[in-house]
Structure formats: structure tokens, C-alpha cells
PDB file of C-alpha atoms in Angstrom:
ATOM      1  CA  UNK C 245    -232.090 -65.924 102.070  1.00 71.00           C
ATOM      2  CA  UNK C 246    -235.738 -66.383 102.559  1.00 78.00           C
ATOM      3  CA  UNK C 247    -237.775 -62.743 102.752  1.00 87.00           C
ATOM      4  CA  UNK C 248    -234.941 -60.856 101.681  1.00 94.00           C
ATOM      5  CA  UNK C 249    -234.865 -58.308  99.041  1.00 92.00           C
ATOM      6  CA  UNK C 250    -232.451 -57.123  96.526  1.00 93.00           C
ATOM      7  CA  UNK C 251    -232.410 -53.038  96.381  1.00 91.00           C
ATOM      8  CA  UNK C 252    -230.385 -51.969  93.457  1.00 91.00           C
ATOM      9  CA  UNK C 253    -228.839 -48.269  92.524  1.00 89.00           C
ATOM     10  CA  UNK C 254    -226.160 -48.427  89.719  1.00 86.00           C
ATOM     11  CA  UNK C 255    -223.252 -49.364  90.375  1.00 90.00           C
ATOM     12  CA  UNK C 256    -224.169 -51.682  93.057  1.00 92.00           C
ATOM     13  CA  UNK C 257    -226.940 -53.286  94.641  1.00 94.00           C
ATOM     14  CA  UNK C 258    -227.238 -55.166  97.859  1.00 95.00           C
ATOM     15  CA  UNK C 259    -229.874 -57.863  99.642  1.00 96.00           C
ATOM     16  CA  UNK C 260    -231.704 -57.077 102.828  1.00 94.00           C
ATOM     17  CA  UNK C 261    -233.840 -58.232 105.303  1.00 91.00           C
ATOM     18  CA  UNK C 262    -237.262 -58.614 105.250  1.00 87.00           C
ATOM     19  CA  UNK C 263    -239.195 -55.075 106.049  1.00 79.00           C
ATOM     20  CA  UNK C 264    -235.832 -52.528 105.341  1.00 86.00           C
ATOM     21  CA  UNK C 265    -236.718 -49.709 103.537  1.00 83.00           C
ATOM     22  CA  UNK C 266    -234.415 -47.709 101.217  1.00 86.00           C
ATOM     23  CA  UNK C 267    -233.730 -44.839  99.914  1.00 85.00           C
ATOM     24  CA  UNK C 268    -231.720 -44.194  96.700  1.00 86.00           C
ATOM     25  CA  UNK C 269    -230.253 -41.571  97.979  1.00 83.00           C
ATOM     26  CA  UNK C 270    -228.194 -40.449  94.124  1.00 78.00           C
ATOM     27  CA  UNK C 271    -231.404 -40.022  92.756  1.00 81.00           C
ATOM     28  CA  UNK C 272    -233.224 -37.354  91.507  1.00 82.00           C
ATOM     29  CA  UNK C 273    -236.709 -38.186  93.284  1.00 86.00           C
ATOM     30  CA  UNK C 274    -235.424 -38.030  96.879  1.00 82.00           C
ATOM     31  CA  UNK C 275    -237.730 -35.906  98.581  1.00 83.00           C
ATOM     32  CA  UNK C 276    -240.549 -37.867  96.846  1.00 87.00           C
ATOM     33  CA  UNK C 277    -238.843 -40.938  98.409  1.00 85.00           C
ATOM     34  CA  UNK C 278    -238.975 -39.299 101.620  1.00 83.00           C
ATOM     35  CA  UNK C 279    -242.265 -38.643 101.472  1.00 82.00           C
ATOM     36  CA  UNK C 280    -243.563 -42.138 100.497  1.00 84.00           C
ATOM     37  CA  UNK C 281    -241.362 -43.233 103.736  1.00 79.00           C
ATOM     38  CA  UNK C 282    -242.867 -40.993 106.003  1.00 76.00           C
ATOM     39  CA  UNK C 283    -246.391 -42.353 104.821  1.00 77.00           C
ATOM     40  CA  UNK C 284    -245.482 -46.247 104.928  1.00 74.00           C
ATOM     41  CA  UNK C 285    -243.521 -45.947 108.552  1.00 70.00           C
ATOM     42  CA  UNK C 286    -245.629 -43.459 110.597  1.00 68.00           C
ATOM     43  CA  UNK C 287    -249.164 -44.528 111.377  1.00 67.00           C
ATOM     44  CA  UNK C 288    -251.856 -42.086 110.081  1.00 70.00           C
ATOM     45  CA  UNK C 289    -252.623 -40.146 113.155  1.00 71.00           C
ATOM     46  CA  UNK C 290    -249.295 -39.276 114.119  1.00 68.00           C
ATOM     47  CA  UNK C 291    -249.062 -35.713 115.398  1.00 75.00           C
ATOM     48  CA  UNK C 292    -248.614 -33.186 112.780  1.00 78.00           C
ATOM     49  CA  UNK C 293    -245.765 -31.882 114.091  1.00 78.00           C
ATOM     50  CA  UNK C 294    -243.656 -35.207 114.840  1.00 71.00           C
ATOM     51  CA  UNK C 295    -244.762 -36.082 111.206  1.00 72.00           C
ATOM     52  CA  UNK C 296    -242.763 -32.888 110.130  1.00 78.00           C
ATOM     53  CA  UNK C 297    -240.008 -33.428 112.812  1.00 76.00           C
ATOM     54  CA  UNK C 298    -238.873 -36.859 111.337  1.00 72.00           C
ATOM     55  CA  UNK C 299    -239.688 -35.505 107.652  1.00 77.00           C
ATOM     56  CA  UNK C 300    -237.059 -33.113 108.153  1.00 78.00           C
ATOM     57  CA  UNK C 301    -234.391 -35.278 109.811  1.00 73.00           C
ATOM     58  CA  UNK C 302    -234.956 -37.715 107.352  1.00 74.00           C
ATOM     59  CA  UNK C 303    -234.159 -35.453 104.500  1.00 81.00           C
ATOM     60  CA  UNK C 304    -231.277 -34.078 105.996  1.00 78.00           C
ATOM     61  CA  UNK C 305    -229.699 -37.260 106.172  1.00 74.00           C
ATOM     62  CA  UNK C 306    -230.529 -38.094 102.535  1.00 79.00           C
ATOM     63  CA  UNK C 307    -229.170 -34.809 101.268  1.00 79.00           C
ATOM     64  CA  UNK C 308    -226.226 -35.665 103.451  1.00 74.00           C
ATOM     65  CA  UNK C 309    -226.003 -38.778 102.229  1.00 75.00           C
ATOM     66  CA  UNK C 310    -226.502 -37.554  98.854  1.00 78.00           C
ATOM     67  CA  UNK C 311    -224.098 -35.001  98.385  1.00 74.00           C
ATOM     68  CA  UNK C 312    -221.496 -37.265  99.748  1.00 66.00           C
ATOM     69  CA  UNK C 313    -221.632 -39.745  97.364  1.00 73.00           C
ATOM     70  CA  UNK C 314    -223.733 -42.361  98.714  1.00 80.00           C
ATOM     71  CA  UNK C 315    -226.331 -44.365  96.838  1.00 88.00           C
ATOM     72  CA  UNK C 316    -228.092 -46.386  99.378  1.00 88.00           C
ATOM     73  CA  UNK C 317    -229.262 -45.580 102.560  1.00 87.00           C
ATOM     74  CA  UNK C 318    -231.218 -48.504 104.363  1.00 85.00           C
ATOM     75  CA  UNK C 319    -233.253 -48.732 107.893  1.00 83.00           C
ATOM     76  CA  UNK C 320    -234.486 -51.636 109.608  1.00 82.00           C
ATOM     77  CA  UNK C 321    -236.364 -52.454 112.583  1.00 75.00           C
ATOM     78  CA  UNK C 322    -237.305 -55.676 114.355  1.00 75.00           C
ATOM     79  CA  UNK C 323    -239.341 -56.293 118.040  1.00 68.00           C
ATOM     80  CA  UNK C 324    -237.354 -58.560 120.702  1.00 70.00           C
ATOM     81  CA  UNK C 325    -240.751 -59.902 122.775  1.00 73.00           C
ATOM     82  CA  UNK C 326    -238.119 -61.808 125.273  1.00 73.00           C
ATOM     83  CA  UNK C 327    -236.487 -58.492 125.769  1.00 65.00           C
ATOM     84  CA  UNK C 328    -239.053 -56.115 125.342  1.00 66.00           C
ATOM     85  CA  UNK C 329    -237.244 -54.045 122.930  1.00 66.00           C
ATOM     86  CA  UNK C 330    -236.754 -52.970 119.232  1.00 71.00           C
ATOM     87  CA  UNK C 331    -233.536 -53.608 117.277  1.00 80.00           C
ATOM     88  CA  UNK C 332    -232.548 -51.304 114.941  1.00 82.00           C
ATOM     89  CA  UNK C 333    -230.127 -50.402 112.766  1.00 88.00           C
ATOM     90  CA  UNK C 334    -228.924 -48.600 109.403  1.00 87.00           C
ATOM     91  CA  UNK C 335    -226.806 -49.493 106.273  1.00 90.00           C
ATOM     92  CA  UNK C 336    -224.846 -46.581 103.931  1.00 90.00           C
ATOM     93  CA  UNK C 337    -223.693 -47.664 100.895  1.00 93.00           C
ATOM     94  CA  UNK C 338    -220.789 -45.556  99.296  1.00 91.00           C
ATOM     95  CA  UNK C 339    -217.825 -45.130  97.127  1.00 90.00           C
ATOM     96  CA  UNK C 340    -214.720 -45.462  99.498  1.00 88.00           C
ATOM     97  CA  UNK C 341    -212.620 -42.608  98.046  1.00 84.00           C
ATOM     98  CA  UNK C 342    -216.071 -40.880  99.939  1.00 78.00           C
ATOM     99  CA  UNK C 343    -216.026 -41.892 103.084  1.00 70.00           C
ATOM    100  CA  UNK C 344    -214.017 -41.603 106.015  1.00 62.00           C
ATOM    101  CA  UNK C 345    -215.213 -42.514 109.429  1.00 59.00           C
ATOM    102  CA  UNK C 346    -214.799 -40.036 112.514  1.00 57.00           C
ATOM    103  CA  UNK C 347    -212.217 -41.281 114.676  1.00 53.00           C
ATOM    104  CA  UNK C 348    -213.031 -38.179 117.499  1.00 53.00           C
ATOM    105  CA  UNK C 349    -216.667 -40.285 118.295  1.00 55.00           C
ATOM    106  CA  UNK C 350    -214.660 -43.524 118.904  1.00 54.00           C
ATOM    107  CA  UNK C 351    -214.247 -45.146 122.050  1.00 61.00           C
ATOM    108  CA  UNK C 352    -213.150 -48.629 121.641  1.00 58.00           C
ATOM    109  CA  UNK C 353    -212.216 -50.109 118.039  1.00 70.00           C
ATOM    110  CA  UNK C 354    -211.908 -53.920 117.184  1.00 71.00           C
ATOM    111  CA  UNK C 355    -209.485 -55.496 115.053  1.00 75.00           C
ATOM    112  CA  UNK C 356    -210.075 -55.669 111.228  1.00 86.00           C
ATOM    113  CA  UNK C 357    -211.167 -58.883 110.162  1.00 90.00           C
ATOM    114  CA  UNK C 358    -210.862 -60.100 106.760  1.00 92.00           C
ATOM    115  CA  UNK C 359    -213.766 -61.716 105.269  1.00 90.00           C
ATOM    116  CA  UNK C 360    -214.911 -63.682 101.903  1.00 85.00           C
ATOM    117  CA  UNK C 361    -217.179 -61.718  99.281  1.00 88.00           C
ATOM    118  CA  UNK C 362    -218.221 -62.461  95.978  1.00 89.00           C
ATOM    119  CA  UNK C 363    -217.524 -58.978  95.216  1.00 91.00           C
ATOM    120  CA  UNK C 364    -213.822 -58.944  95.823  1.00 91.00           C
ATOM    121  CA  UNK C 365    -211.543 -58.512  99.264  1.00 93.00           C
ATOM    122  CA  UNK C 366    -213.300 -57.663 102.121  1.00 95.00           C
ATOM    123  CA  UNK C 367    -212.433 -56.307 105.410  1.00 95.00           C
ATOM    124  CA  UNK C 368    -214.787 -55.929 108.736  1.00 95.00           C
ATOM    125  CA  UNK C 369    -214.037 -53.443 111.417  1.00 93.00           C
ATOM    126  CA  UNK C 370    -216.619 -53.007 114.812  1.00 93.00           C
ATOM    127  CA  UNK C 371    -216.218 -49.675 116.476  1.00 90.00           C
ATOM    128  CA  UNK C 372    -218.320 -48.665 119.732  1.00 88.00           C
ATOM    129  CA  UNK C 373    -219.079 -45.246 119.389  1.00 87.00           C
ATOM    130  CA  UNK C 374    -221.248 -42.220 121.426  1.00 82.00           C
ATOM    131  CA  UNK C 375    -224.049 -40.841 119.281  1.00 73.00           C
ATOM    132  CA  UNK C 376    -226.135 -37.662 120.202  1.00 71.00           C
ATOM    133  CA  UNK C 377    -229.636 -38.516 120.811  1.00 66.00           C
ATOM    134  CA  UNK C 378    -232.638 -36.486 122.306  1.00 64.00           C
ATOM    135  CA  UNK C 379    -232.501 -38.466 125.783  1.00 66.00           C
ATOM    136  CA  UNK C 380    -228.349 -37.635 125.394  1.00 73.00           C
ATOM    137  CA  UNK C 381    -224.956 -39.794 124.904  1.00 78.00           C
ATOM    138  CA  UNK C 382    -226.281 -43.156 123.390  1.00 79.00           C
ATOM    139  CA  UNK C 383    -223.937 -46.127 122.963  1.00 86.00           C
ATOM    140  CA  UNK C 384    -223.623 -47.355 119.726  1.00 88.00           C
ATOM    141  CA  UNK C 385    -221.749 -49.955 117.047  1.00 91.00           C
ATOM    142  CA  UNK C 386    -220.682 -49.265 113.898  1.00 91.00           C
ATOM    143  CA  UNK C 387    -219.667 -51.637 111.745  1.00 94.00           C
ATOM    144  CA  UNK C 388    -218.096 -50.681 108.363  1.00 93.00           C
ATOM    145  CA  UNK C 389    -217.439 -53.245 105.432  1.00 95.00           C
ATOM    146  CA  UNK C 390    -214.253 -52.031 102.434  1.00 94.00           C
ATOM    147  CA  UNK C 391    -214.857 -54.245  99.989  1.00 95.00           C
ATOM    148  CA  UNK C 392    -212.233 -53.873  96.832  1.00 93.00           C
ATOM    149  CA  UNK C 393    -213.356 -55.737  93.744  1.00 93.00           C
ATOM    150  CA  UNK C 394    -210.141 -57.019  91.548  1.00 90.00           C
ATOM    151  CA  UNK C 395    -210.934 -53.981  89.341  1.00 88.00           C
ATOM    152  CA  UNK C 396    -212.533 -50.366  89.158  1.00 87.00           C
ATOM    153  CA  UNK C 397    -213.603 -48.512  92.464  1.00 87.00           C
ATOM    154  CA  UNK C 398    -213.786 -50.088  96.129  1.00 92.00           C
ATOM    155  CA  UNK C 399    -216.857 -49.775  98.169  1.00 94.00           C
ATOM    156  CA  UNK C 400    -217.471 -48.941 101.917  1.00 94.00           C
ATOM    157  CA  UNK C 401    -220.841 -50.025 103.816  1.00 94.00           C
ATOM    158  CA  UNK C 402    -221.686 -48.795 107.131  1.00 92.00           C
ATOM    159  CA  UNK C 403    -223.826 -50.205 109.491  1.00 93.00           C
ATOM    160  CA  UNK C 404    -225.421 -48.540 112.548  1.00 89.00           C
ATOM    161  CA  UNK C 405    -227.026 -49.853 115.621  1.00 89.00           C
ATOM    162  CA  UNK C 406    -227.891 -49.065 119.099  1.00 87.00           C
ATOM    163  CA  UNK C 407    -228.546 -52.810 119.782  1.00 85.00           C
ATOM    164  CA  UNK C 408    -225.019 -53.782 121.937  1.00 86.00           C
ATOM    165  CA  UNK C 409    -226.807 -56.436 123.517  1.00 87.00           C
ATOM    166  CA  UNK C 410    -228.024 -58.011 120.113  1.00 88.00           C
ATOM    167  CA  UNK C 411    -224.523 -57.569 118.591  1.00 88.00           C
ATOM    168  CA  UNK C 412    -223.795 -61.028 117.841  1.00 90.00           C
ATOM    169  CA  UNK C 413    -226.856 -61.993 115.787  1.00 91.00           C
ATOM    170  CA  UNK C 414    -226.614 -57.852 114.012  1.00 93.00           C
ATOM    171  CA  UNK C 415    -223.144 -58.719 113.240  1.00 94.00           C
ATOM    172  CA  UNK C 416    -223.795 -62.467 111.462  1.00 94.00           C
ATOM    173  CA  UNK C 417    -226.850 -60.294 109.792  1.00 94.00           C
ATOM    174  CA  UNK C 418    -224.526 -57.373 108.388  1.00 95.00           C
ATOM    175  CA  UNK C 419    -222.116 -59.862 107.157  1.00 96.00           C
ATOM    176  CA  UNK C 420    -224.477 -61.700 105.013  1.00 95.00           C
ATOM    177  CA  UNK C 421    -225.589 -58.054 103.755  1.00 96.00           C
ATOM    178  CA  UNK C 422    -221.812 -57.138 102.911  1.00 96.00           C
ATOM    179  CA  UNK C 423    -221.393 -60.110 101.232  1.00 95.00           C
ATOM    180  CA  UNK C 424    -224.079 -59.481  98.657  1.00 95.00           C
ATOM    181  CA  UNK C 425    -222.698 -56.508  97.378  1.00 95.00           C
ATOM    182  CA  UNK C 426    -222.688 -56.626  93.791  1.00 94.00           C
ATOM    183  CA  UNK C 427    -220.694 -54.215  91.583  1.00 91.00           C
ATOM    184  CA  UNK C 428    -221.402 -53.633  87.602  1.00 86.00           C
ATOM    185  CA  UNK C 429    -219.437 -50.513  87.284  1.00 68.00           C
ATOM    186  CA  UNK C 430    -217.537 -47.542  88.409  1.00 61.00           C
ATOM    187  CA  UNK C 431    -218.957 -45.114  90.952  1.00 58.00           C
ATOM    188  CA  UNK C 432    -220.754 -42.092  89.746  1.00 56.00           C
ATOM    189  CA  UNK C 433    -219.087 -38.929  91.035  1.00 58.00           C
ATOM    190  CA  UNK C 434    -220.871 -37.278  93.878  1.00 56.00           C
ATOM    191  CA  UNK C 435    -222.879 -33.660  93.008  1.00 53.00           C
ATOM    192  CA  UNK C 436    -219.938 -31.489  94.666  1.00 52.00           C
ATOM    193  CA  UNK C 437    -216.624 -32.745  92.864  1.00 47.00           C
ATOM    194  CA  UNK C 438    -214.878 -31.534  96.418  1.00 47.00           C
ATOM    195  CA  UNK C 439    -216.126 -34.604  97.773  1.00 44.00           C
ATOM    196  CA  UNK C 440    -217.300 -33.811 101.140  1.00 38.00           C
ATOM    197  CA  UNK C 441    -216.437 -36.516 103.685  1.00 40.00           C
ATOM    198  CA  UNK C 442    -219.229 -37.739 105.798  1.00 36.00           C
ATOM    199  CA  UNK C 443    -219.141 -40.652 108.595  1.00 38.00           C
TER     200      UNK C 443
END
């Protein structure tokens, strides 16, 4: 697809839209990565203090991430002029035997839908969910992909949105992203052999 990248942390690798930024979240350079965010995303005379705020969140959720087995963790934005608004939303990729989704935070699931991927079987399932946000309760989709190759380890990737309204175009847009996931090998273990579920 035209603009989009291919962002790549072994075993997998995945294409995304234009202007998503990543973080490889198994590797070793993650605060570093964090860092380099902050600087591209926030303009240079944000306050010192939101600058640290948002430093700090966004390192918790790559140590999160991290330690849970993930190895991608991508964010995207994109302005609506018609609607005055900004669409956004977020993409985990992670082993499956990793991840398990929290079933407490959901209010209304949709069926499972089966889909085609180069990668192997595929399965779609849309959740609306409640998320905690500083203005309170925010509303909430979360899609999550299981792809299973014919062989070695299945894959889960989790997209996040606040966008309800734009849920039909997010939706054709986290299919095409699903459906690039390549595989070349088995997943690494995660740092704590416990294997700490996150969702």
C-alpha cells in the first residue's frame, strides 16, 4: 500500500500506515527509543513537566509491554477536518501463549470472524470496552487479530482506538495491518519465564 512502512522485530514484522511510530519493545535500547519518540512527537516547547509526564507513561507501557512478551508496540494518529477531530489508535504485537485480554473491562463483544492471511488462519474479534482516562470512563474498541501459522507459535495483535465513530474505515485499516504479519520463526521467550499476562 502506498506510504506504508514495514517495521520488523524478529520473529515477525508487520506494515503500517504512513506516520506510525514504533517501538521494539524486546529490545535492549528501549528507553533510548523512548526518548527519540518523545523528541519526534512533542513539539520543542512543550512544558517541561508534560514532556516528563508522557516520558514516563510511555515507558511504563514499553516495560509493560516488554516484560510481557511483546515485540511491537505501534501508535498512530490522523486529523478528521470534516469532523474536527483526531483518530487514533494503537497496535501490540505478541506471542499468543502471552496474552490474554481482560474480559472484566468488556461491555459488548462481537462475533469472531474468520479472515484470510498470508501468515496462516486468522480470526477477528471487536470488543467495546471502558478505558480510564484523565477526563474519566472513555469508550473504546479493541480489536484483536490470532493469527496461527501452519507451524511454530501463533500470534495475537491488538488494536486500540477511541475513534467509535471512525470504526468502519479503522477496522478495513487494521485488517490490512493483520494481514501483513509475517512470521520467520518461533517467539523469543519473554524476560520473566512466569509469563505475566497483560491485555
Amino acid at each position: 500500500m502506498t506510504g506504508w512502512s514495514t517495521w520488523a522485530a524478529p520473529p515477525v514484522s508487520v506494515d503500517l500506515p504512513p506516520a506510525w511510530t514504533v517501538l521494539r519493545t524486546a529490545a535492549d535500547d528501549l528507553d533510548a527509543q523512548v526518548t527519540a519518540l518523545l523528541l519526534a512527537q512533542l513539539p520543542d516547547d512543550a512544558a517541561p513537566q508534560l514532556r516528563a509526564e508522557v516520558a514516563e507513561q510511555w515507558r511504563q507501557v514499553a516495560r509493560v509491554s516488554a516484560a510481557a512478551g511483546a515485540v511491537l508496540a505501534g501508535f498512530g494518529a490522523a486529523a478528521d477536518p470534516g469532523a474536527g477531530q483526531l483518530v487514533s489508535a494503537s497496535v501490540l504485537v505478541a506471542p499468543q501463549r502471552w496474552y490474554r485480554s481482560d474480559p472484566a473491562e468488556t461491555e459488548l463483544q462481537g462475533p469472531r470472524d474468520r479472515l484470510r492471511s498470508p501468515a496462516g488462519a486468522m480470526e477477528r474479534a471487536l470488543r467495546l470496552v471502558r478505558a480510564a482516562s484523565p477526563l474519566g470512563p472513555l469508550a473504546e474498541v479493541v480489536a484483536e487479530y490470532s493469527v496461527t501459522p501452519p507451524t511454530g507459535d501463533a500470534w495475537t495483535l491488538v488494536f486500540r482506538t477511541p475513534a467509535v465513530r471512525h470504526l468502519e474505515e479503522l477496522v478495513a485499516v487494521f485488517d490490512a495491518v493483520a494481514a501483513s504479519l509475517r512470521i520467520t520463526a518461533s517467539a523469543p521467550p519473554p524476560a520473566d519465564e512466569d509469563g505475566p499476562a497483560f491485555s
